[in-house]
mmCIF file of C-alpha atoms in Angstrom:
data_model
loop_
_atom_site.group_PDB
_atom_site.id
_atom_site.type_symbol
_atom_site.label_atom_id
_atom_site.label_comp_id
_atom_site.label_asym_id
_atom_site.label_seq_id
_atom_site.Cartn_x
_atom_site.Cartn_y
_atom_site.Cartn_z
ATOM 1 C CA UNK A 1 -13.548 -18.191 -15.588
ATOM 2 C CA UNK A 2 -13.594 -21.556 -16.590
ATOM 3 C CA UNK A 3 -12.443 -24.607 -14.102
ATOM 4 C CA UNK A 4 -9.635 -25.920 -15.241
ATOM 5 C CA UNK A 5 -9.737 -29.725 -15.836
ATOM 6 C CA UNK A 6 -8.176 -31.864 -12.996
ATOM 7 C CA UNK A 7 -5.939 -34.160 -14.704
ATOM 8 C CA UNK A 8 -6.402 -38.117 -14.450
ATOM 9 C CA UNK A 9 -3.002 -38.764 -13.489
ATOM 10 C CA UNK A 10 -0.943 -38.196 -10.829
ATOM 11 C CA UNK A 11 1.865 -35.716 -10.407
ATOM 12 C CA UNK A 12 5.099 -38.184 -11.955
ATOM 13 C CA UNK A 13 8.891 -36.157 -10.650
ATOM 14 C CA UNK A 14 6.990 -33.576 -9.104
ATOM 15 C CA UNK A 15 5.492 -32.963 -12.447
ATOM 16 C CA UNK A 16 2.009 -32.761 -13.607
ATOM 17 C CA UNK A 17 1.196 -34.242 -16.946
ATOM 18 C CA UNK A 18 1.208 -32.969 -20.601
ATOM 19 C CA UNK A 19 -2.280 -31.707 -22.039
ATOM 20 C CA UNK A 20 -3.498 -31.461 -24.961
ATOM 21 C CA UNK A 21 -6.835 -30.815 -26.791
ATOM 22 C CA UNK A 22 -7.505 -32.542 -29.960
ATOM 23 C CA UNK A 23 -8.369 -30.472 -33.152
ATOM 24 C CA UNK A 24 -12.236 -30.027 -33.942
ATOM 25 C CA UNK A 25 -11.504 -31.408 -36.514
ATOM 26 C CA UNK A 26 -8.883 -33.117 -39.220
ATOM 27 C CA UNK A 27 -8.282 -35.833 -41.279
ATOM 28 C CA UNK A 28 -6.985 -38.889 -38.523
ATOM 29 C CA UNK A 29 -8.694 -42.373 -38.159
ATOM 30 C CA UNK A 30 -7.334 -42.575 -34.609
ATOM 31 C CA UNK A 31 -5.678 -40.909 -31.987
ATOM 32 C CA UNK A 32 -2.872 -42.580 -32.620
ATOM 33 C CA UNK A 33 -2.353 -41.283 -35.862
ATOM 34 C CA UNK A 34 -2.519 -37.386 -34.781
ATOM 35 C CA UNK A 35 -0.291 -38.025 -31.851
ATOM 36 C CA UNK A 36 2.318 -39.243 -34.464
ATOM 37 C CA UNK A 37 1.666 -36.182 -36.873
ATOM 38 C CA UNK A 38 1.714 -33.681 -33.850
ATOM 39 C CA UNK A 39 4.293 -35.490 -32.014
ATOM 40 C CA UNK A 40 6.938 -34.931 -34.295
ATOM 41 C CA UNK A 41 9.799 -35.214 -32.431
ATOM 42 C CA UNK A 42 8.315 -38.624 -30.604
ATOM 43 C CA UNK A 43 9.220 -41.730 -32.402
ATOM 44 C CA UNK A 44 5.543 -43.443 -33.701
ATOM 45 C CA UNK A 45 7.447 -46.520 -32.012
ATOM 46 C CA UNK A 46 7.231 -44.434 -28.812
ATOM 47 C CA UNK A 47 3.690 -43.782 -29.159
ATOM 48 C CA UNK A 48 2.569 -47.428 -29.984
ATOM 49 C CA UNK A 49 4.826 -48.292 -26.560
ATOM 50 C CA UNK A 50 3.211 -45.353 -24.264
ATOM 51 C CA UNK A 51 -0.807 -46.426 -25.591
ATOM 52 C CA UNK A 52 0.307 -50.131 -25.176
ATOM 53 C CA UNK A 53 1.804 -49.725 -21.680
ATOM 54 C CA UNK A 54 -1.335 -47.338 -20.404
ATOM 55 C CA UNK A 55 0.623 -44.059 -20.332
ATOM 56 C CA UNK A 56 -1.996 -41.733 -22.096
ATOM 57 C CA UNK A 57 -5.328 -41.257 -20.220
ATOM 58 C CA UNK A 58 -7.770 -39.201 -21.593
ATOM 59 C CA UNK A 59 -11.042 -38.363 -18.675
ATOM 60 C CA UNK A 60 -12.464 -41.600 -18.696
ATOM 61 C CA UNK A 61 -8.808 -43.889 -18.648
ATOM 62 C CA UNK A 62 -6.260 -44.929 -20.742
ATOM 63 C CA UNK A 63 -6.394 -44.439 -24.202
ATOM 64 C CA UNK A 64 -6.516 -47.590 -26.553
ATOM 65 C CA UNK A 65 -4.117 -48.401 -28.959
ATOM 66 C CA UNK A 66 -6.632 -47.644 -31.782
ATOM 67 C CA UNK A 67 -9.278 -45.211 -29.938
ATOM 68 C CA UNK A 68 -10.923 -43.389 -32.701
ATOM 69 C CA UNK A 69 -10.097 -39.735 -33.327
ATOM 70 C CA UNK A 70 -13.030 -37.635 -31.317
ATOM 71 C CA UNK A 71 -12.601 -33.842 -31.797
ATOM 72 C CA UNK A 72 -12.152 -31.318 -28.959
ATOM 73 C CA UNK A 73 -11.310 -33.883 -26.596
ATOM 74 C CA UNK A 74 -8.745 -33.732 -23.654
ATOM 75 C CA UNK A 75 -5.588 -36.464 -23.199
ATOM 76 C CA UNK A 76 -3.235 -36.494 -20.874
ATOM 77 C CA UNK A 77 0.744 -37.820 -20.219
ATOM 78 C CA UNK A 78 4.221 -37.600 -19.021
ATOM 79 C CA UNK A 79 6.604 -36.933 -20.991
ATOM 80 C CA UNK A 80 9.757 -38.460 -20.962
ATOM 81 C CA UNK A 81 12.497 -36.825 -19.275
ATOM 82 C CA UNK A 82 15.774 -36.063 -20.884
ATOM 83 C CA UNK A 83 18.880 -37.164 -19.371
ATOM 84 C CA UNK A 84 19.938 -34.623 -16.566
ATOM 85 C CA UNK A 85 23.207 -34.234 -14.568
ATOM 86 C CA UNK A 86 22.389 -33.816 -10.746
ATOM 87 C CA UNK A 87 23.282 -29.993 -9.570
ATOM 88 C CA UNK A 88 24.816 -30.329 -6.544
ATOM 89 C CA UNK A 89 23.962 -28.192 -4.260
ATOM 90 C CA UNK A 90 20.990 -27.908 -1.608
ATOM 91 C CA UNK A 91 17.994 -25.216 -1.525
ATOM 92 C CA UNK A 92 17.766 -23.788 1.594
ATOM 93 C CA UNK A 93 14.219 -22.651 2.812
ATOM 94 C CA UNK A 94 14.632 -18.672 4.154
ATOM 95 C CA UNK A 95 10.509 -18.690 5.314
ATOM 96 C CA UNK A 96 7.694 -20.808 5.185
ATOM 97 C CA UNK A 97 4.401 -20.306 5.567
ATOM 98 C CA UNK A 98 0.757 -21.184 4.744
ATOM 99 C CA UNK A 99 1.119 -18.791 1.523
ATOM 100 C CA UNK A 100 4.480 -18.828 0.587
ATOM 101 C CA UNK A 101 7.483 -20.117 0.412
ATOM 102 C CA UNK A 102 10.667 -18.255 0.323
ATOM 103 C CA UNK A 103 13.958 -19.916 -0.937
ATOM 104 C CA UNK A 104 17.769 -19.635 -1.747
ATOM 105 C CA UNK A 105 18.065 -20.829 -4.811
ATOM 106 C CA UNK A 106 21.678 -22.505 -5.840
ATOM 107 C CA UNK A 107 23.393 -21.319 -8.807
ATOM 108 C CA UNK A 108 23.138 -23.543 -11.967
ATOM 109 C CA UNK A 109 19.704 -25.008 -10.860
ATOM 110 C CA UNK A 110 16.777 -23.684 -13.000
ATOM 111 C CA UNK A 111 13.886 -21.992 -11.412
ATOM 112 C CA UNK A 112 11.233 -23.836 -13.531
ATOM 113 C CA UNK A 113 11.256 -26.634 -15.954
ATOM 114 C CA UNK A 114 12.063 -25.903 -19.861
ATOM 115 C CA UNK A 115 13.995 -27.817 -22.279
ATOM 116 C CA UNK A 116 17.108 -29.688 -21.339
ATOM 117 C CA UNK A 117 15.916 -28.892 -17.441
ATOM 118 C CA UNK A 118 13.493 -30.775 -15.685
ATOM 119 C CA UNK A 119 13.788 -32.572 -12.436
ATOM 120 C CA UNK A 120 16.843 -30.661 -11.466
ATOM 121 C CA UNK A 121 15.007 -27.186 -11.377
ATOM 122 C CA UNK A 122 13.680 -25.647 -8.177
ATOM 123 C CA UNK A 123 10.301 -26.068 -8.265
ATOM 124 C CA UNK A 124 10.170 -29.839 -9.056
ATOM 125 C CA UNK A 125 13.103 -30.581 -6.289
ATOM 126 C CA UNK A 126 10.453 -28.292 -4.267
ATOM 127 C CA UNK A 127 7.242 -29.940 -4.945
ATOM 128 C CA UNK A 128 9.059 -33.608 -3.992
ATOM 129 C CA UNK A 129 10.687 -32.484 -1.143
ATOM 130 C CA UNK A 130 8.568 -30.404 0.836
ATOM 131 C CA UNK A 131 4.951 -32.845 -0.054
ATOM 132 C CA UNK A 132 3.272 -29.325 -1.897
ATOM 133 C CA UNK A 133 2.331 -30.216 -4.946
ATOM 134 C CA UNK A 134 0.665 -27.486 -5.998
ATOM 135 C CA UNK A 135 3.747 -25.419 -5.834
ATOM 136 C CA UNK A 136 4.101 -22.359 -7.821
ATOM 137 C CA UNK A 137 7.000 -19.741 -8.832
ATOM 138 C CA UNK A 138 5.713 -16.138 -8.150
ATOM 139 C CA UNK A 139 8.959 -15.151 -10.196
ATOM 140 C CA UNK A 140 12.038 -16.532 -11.810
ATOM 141 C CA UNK A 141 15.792 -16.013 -11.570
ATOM 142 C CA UNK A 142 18.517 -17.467 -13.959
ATOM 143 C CA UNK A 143 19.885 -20.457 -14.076
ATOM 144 C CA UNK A 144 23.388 -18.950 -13.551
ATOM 145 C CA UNK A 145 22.007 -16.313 -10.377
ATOM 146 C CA UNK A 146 22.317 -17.613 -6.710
ATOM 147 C CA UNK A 147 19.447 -16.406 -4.347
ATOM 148 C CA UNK A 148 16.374 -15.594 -3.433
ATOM 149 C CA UNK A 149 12.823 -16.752 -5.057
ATOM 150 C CA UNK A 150 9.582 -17.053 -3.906
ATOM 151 C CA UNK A 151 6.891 -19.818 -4.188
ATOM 152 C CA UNK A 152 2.849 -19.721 -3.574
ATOM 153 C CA UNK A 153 1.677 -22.401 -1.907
ATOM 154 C CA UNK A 154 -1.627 -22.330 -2.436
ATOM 155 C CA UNK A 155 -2.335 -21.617 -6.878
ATOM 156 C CA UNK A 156 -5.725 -19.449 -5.653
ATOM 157 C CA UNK A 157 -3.310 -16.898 -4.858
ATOM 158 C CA UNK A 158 -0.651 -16.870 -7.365
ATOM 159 C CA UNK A 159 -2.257 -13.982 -9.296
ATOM 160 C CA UNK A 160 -2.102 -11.776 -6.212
ATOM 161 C CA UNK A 161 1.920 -12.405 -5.356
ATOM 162 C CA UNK A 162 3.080 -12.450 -9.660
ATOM 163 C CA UNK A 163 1.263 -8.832 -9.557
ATOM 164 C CA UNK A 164 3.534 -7.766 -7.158
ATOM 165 C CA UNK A 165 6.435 -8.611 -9.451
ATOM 166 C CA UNK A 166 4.549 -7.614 -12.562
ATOM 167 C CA UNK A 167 3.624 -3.988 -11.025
ATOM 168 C CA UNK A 168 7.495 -3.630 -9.930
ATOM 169 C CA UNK A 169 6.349 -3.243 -6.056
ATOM 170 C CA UNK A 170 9.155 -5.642 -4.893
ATOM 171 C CA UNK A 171 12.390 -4.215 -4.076
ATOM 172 C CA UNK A 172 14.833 -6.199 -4.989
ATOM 173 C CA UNK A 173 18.747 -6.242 -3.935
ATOM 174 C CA UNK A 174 21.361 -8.176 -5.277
ATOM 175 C CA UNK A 175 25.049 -8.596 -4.794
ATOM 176 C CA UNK A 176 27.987 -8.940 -7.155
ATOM 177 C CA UNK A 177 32.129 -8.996 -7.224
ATOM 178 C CA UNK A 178 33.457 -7.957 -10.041
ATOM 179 C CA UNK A 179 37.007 -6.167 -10.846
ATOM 180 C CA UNK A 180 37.001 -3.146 -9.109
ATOM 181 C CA UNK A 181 37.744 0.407 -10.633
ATOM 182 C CA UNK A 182 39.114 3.167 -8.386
ATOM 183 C CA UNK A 183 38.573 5.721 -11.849
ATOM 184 C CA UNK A 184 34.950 4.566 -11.899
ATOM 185 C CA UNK A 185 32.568 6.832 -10.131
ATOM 186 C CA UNK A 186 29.795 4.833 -7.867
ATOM 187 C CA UNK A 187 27.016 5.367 -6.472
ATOM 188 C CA UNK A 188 25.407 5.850 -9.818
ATOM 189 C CA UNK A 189 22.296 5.031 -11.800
ATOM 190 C CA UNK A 190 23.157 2.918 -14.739
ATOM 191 C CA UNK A 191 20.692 3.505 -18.042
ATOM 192 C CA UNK A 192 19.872 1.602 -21.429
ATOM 193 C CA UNK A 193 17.466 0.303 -24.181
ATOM 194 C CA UNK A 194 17.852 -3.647 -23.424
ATOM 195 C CA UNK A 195 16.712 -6.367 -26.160
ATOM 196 C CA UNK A 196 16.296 -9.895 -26.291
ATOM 197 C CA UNK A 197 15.912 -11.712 -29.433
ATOM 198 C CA UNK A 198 14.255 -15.057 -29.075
ATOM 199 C CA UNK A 199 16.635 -18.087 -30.539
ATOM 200 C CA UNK A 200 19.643 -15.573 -29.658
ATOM 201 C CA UNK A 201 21.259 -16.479 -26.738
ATOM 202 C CA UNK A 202 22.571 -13.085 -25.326
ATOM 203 C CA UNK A 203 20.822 -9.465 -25.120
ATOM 204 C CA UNK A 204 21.909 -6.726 -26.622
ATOM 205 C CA UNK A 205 22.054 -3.021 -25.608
ATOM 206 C CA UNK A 206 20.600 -0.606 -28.338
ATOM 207 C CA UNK A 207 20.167 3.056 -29.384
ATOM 208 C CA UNK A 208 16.270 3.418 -28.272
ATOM 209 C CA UNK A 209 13.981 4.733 -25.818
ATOM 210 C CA UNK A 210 15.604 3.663 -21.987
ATOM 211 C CA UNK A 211 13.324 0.127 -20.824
ATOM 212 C CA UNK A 212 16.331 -0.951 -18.134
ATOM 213 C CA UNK A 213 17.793 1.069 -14.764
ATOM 214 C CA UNK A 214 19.709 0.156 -11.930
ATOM 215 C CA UNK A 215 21.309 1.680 -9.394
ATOM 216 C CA UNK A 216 25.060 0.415 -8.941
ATOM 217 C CA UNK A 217 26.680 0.738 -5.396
ATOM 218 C CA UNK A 218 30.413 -0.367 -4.213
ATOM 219 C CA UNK A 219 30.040 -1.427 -0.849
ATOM 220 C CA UNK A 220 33.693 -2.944 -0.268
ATOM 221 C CA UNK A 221 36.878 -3.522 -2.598
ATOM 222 C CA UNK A 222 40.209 -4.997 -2.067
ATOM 223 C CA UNK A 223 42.870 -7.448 -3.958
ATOM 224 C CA UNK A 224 41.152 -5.329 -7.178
ATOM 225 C CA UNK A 225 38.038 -6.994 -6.239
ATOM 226 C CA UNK A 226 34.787 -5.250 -5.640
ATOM 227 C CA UNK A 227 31.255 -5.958 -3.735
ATOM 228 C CA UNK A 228 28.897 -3.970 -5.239
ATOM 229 C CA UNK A 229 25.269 -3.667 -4.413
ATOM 230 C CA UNK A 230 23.277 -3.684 -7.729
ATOM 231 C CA UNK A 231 19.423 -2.723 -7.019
ATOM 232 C CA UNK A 232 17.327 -2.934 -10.529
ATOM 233 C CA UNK A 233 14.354 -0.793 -10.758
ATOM 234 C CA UNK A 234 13.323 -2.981 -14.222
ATOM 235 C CA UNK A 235 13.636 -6.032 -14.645
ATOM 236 C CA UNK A 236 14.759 -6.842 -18.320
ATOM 237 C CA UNK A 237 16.804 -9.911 -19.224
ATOM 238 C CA UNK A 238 20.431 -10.141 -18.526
ATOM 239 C CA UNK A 239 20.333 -6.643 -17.025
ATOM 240 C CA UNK A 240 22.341 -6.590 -14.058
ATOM 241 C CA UNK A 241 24.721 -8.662 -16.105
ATOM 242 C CA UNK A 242 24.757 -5.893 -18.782
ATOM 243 C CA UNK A 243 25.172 -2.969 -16.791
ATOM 244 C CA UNK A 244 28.240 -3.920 -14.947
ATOM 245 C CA UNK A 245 29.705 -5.231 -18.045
ATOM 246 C CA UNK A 246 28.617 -1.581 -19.736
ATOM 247 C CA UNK A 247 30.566 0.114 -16.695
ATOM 248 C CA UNK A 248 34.102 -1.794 -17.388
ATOM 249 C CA UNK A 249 33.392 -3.951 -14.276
ATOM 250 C CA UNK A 250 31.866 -7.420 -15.608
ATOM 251 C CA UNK A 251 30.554 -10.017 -12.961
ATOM 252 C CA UNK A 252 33.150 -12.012 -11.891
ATOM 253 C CA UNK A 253 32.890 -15.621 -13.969
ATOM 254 C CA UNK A 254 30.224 -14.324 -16.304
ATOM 255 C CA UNK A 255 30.231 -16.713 -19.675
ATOM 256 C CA UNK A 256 27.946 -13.888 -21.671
ATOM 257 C CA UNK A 257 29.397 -10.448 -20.977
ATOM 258 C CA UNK A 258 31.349 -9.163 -21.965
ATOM 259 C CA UNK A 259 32.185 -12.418 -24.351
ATOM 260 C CA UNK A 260 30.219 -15.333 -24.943
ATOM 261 C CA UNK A 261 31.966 -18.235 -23.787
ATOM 262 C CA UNK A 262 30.831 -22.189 -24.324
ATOM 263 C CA UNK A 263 30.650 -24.150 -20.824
ATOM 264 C CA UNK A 264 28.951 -27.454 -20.293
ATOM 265 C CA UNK A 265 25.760 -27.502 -18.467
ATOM 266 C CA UNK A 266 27.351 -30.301 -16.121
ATOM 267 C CA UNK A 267 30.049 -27.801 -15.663
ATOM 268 C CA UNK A 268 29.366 -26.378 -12.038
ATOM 269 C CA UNK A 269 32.414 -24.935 -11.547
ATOM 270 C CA UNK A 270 33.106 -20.994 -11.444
ATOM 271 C CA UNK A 271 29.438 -20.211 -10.820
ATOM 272 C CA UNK A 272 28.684 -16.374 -11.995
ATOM 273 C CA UNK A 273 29.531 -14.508 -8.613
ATOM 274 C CA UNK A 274 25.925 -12.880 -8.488
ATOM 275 C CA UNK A 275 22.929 -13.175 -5.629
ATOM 276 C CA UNK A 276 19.776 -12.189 -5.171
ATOM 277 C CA UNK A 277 20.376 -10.968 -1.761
ATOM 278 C CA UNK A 278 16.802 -9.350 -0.568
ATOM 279 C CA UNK A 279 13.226 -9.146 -1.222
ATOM 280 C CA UNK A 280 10.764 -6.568 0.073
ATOM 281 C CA UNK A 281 7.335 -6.027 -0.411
ATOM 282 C CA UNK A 282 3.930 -5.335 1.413
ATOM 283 C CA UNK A 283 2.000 -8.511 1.429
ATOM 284 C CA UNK A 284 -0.660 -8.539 -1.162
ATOM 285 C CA UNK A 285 -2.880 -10.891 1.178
ATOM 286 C CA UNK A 286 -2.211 -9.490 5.001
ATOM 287 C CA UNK A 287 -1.019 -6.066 4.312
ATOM 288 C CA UNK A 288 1.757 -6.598 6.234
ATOM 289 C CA UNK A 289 5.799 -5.355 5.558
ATOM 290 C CA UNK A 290 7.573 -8.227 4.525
ATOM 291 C CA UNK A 291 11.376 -8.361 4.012
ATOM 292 C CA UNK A 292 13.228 -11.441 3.357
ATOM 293 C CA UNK A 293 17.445 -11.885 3.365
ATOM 294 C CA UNK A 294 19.441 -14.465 2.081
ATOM 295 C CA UNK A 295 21.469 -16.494 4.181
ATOM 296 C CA UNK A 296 24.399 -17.159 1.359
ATOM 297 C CA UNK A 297 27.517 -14.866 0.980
ATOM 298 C CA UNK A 298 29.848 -14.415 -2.029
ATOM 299 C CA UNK A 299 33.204 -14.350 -1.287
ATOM 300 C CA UNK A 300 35.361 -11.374 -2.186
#
């Protein structure tokens, strides 16, 4: 396997820098002028600023203003970071070790950075706080979902933990409230065809071969609210959130199921009542039994 290139700037947020590799080949004088064609959605007044002011390095320093074009090369830089309303609420850290790192995970702060959510995602506020910056997610969990997720520490052995997720040999339990249903028979083992359409904001449950199951548990009820223990034996998107919505039941304060509803992304009121409540797996590097709890409660 190839080594991948160590970047020649530093981490910026928690973040490590953009790559990318310039065309073999292609019509452009400069570097410059393919940043501005690739770029697209960067201003060329941006560009000129960011090569003025030093901000794109390529192996041997900063790119010039008017560095020629060389094909197949490397440059690096940060991007700049939207505009972000703090979330605010803490992570607390469940277990630590030399490996791994095993957190609670607030509702309404992403796991990992993508579009509108940078800095305020998990494993940036991770990185900065805890002085690893080589940080990694061995899974994710929504925005919206409160609880557990768990970080490798050191990147040689992300492979080995993201196989455990990949092969479905973590058990995973979450907790819910949603209405409760004396007519509605539980324990039971809820069954669909789940699809996600990129661009499309909610999934959708279709006629089709079954790809999603979980088992659906009501562990306490009253005021005509429920705890229910909701353990998924897939792990498609939005399932949980479908399958209680499927059964008459809907999480309490869902905003996609069983009706899409608009809410701000600085809104953190009302946060879905749904947590990733426990993890448990044999450890892919010491063999041993692991099991990991969250320390946060939903209210009934």
């Amino acid at each position: 396997m190839r080594r991948k290139l160590r970047p020649p700037l530093p981490q910026r947020h928690g973040l490590d820098p953009a790559r990318l590799r310039l065309p073999a080949e292609g019509p452009w004088a400069t570097v410059r002028d393919h940043l501005v064609e690739r770029l697209h959605r960067v201003a060329p007044e941006r560009i000129d600023a960011m090569l003025a002011e030093g901000r794109i390095h390529g192996l041997d320093g900063p790119v010039a203003p008017d560095a020629p074009f060389v094909p197949g090369t490397w440059i690096w830089f940060h991007r700049d970071l939207p505009d972000e309303a703090p979330v605010p609420f803490a992570i607390g850290v469940v277990h630590r070790d030399d490996a791994i790192v095993v957190v609670d995970k607030p509702h309404f702060l992403a796991t990992i950075p993508r579009g509108r959510h940078v800095v305020e995602t998990a494993l940036v506020r991770l990185r900065r706080d805890l002085g690893l910056p080589d940080l990694v997610p061995a899974h994710r969990l929504d925005r919206v979902t409160a609880g557990l997720i768990m970080f490798v520490v050191d990147p040689r052995l992300r492979g080995r933990y993201q196989l455990l997720f990949k092969d479905r040999l973590v058990r995973k339990e979450y907790e819910a409230i949603a209405p409760h249903r004396p007519d509605l028979a539980l324990p039971r083992r809820v069954t669909s065809r789940i699809v996600k359409v990129k661009g499309v904001i909610t999934a959708q449950e279709v006629e089709g071969p079954v790809n999603a199951e979980t088992h659906v548990e009501l562990v306490e009820h009253r005021g005509g609210w429920g705890r229910y223990r909701l353990v998924p034996a897939t792990g498609r998107t939005h399932q949980l959130r479908l399958h209680m919505a499927s059964l008459g039941v809907p999480i309490r304060n869902d905003d996609f199921y069983p009706v899409l509803r608009d809410k701000p992304l600085d809104d953190f009121t009302d946060p879905l009542q749904l947590l990733a409540k426990a993890l448990e797996f044999t450890d892919p590097v010491t063999g041993e039994h692991r099991r990991f709890a969250s320390t946060l409660r939903l209210e009934l």
